[in-house]
Short mmCIF file of C-alpha atoms in Angstrom, two decimals:
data_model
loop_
_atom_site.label_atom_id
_atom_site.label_comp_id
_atom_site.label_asym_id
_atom_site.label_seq_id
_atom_site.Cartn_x
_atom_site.Cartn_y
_atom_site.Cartn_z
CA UNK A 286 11.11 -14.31 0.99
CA UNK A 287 6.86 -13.09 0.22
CA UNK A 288 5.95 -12.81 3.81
CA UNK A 289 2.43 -11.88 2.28
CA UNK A 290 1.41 -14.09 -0.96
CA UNK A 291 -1.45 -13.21 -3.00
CA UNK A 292 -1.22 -16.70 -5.54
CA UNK A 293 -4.02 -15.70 -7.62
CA UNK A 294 -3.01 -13.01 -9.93
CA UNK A 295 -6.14 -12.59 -11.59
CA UNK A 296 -9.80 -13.33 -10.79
CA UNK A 297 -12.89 -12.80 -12.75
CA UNK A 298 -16.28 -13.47 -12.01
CA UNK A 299 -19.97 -12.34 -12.99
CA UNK A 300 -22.03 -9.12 -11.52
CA UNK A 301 -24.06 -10.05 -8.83
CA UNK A 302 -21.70 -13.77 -7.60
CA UNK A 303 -19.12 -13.36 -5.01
CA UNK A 304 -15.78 -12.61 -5.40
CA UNK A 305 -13.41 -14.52 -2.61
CA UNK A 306 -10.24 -13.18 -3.55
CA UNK A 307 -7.12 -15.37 -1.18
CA UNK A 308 -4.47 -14.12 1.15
CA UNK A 309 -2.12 -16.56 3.06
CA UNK A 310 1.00 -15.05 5.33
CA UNK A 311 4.06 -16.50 7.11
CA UNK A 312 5.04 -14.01 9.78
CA UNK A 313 3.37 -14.93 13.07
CA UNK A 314 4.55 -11.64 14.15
CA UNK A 315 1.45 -9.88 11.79
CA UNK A 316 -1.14 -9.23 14.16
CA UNK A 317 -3.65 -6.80 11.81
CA UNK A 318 -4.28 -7.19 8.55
CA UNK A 319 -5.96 -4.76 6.02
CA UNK A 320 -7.37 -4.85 2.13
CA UNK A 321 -6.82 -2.28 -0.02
CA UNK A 322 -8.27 -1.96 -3.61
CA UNK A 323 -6.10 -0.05 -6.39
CA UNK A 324 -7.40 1.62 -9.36
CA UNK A 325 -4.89 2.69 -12.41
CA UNK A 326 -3.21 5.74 -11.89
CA UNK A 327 -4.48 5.97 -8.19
CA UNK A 328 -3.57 5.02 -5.14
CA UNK A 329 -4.55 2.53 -3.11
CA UNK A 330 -7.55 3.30 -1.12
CA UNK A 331 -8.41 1.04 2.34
CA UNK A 332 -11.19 -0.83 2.53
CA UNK A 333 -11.56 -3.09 5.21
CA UNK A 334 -9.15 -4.46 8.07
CA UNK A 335 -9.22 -7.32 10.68
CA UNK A 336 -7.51 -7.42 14.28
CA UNK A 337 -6.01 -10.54 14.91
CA UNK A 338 -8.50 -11.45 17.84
CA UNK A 339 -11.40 -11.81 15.35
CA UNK A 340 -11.59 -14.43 13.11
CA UNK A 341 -14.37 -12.40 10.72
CA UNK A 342 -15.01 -8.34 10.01
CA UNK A 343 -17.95 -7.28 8.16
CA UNK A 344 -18.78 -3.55 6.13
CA UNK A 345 -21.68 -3.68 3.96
CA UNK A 346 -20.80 -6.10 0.81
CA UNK A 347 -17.43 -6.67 2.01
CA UNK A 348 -16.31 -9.38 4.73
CA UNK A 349 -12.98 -9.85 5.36
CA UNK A 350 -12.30 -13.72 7.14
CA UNK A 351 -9.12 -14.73 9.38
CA UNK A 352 -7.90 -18.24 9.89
CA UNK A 353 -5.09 -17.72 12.18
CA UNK A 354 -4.28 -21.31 12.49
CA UNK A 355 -3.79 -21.86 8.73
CA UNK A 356 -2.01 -18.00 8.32
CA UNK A 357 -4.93 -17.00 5.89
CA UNK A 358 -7.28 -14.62 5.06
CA UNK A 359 -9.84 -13.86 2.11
CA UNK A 360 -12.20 -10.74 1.11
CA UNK A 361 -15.73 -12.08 0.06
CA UNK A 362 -17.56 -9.54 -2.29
CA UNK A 363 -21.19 -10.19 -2.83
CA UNK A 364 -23.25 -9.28 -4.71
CA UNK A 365 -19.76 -8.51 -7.34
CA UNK A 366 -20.44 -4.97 -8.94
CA UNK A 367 -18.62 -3.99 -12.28
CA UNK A 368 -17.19 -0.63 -10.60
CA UNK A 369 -15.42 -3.48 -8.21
CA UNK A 370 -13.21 -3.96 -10.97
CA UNK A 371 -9.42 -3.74 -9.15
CA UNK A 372 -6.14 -4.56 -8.57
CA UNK A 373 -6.60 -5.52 -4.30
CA UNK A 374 -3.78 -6.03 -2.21
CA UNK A 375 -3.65 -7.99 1.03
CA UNK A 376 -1.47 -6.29 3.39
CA UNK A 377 -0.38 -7.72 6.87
CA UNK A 378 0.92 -5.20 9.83
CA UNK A 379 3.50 -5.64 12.75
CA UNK A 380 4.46 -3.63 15.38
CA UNK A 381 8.03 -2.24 14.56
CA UNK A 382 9.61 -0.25 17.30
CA UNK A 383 7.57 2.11 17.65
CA UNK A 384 6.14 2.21 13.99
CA UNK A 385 3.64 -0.15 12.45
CA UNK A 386 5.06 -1.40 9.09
CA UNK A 387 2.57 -2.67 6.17
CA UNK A 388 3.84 -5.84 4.22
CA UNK A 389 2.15 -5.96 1.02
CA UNK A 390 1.31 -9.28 -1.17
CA UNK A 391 1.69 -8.78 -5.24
CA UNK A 392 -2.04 -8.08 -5.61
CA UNK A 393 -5.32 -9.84 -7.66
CA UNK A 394 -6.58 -8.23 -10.24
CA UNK A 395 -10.55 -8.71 -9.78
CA UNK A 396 -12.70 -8.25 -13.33
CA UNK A 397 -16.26 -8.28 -12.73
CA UNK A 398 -18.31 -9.26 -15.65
CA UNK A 399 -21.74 -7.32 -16.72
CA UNK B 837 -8.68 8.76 7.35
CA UNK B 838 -6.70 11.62 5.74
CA UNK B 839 -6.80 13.70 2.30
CA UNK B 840 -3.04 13.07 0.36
CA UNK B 841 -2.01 15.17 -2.69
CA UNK B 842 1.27 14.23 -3.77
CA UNK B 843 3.38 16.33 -7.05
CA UNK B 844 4.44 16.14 -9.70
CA UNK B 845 1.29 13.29 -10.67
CA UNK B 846 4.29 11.96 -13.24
CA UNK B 847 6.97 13.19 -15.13
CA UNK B 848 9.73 11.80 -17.38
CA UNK B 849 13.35 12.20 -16.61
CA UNK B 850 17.05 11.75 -17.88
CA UNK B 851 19.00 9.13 -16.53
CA UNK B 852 21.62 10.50 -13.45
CA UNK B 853 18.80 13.79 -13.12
CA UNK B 854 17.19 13.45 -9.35
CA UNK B 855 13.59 14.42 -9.08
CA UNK B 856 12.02 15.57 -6.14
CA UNK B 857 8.23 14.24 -4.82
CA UNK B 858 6.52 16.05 -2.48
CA UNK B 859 3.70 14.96 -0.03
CA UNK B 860 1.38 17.45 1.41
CA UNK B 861 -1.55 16.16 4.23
CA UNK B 862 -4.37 17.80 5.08
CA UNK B 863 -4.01 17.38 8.74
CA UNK B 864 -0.93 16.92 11.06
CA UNK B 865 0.67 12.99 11.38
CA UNK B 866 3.56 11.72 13.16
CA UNK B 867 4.09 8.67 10.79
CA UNK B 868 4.64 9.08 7.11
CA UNK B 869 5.70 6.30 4.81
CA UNK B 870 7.43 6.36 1.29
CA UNK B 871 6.62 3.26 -1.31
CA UNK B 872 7.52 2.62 -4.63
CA UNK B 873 5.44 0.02 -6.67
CA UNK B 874 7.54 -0.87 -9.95
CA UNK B 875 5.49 -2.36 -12.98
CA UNK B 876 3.72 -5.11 -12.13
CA UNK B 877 4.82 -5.66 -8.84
CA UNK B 878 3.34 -5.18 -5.62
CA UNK B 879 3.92 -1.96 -3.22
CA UNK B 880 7.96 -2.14 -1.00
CA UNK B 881 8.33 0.40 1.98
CA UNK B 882 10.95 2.45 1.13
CA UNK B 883 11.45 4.31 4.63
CA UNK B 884 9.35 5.52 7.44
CA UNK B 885 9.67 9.66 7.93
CA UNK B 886 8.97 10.55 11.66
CA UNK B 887 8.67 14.76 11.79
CA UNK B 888 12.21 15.61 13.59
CA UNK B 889 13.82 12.47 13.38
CA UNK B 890 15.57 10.92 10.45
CA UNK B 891 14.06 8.84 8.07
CA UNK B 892 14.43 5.03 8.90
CA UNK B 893 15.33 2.97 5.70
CA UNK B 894 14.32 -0.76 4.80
CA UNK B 895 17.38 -2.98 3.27
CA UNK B 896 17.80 -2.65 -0.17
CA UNK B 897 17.21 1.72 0.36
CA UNK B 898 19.74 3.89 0.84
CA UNK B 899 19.53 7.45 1.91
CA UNK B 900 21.86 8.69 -0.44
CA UNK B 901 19.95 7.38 -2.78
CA UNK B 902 16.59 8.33 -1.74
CA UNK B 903 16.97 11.57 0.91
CA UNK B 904 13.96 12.22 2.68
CA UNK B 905 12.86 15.35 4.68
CA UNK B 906 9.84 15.95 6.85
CA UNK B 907 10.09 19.46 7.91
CA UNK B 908 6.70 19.78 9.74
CA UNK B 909 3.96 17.27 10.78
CA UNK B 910 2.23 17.86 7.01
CA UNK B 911 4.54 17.99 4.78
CA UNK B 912 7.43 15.26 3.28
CA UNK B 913 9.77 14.90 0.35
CA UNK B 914 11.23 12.10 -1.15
CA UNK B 915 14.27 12.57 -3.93
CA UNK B 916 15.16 9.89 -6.28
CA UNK B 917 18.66 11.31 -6.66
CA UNK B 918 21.03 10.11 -9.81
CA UNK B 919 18.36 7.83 -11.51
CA UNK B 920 18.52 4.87 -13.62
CA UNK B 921 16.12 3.48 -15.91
CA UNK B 922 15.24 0.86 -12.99
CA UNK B 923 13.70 3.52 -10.97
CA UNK B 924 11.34 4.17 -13.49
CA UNK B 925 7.97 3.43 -10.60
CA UNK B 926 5.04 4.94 -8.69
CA UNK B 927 6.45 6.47 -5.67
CA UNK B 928 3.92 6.51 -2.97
CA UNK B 929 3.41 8.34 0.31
CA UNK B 930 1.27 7.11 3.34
CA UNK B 931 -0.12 8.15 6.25
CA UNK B 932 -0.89 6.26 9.43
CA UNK B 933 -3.31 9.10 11.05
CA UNK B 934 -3.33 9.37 15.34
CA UNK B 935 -3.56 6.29 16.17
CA UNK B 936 -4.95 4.21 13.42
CA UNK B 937 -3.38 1.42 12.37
CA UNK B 938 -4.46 1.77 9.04
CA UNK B 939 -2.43 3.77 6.28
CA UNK B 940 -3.87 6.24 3.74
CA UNK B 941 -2.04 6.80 0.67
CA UNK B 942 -1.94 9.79 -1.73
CA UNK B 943 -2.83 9.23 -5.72
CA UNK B 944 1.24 8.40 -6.09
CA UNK B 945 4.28 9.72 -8.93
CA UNK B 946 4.67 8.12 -12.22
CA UNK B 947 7.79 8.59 -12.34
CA UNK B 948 10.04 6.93 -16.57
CA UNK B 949 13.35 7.30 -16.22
CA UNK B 950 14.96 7.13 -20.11
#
């Protein structure tokens, strides 16, 4: 059972639109969630996170946006550069005993087109 | 956030060999996490290594299987003991440094089984 779905496996889009790349989770027990973009033979490197009591987090182009009520959340890019080019996973976090666990959807692979 | 080197970078072994991974941080963390990401799928928690505790396993991972050790507060292993073609993945280790609830991963282990 995906606790954390990523449906879109792939997304491309032109340098310079926005990327909105989709998150949706089922565990009402997830109170954080975080985005995380993956180059090949890397590995994965944070970008931006959101607590549970906000509904929107900002950090330059990126803006990550929380609708609790639906269990979804999306990363807006703009303006889309071609170095944005990545696999990014959605992640969701719970508190588990006393260690926080990340659950990790199956990733979108982002192309951004000169 | 927290600078991860991880070794080997990849390597190709013989099927019922065990390879050892090692994890080295460049500043002291309780929480350290082992992942494995097999082709084209997204990243599974493999167990959480507390310094002086033993590792705590998710279903499906067995210690005999995969034997952690965490000597000190920078430093982990993770063994892939008597592998299989199936365990042909990147292996991944994480940090979750102080108190953030955000993890930081190291560049991860190619790791072909034949």
């Amino acid at each position: 059972d995906q606790q954390v779905k990523q449906n879109s496996p792939s997304l491309s889009v032109q340098e310079g639109r926005i990327s909105i790349l989709n998150c949706d989770y089922t565990n009402s027990m997830f109170d954080y969630f975080l985005w995380y973009k993956k180059y090949p033979a890397e590995g994965p490197t944070f970008l931006i996170s959101i607590s549970s009591i906000k509904d929107k987090n900002e950090d330059g182009r990126f803006t990550v946006f929380l609708n609790k009520s639906a269990k979804h959340l999306s990363l807006h890019i703009v303006p889309s550069q071609p170095g944005d080019s990545a696999v990014y996973f959605c992640a969701a976090s719970a508190r588990s005993g006393s260690a926080r666990q990340l659950t990790f959807g199956s990733g979108t692979q982002l192309t951004v087109l000169p | 956030s927290a600078v991860i080197s991880q070794k080997p970078s990849r390597d190709i072994c013989q099927r019922g060999t065990s390879l050892t991974i090692q994890c080295q941080v460049d500043s002291q963390v309780t929480m350290m996490f082992w992942y494995r990401q097999q082709p084209g799928q997204s990243l599974t928690l493999i167990a959480t290594a507390n310094q002086g505790s033993e590792a705590t396993y998710e279903s499906g991972f067995v210690i005999d299987k995969f034997p952690i050790s965490r000597p000190n507060l920078t430093f982990s292993t993770l063994t892939v003991s008597n592998m299989s073609p199936e365990d042909s993945s990147i292996y991944l280790c994480s940090v979750a440094p102080g108190t953030s609830l955000e993890q930081y991963f190291g560049p991860g282990t190619r790791l072909t089984v034949t």
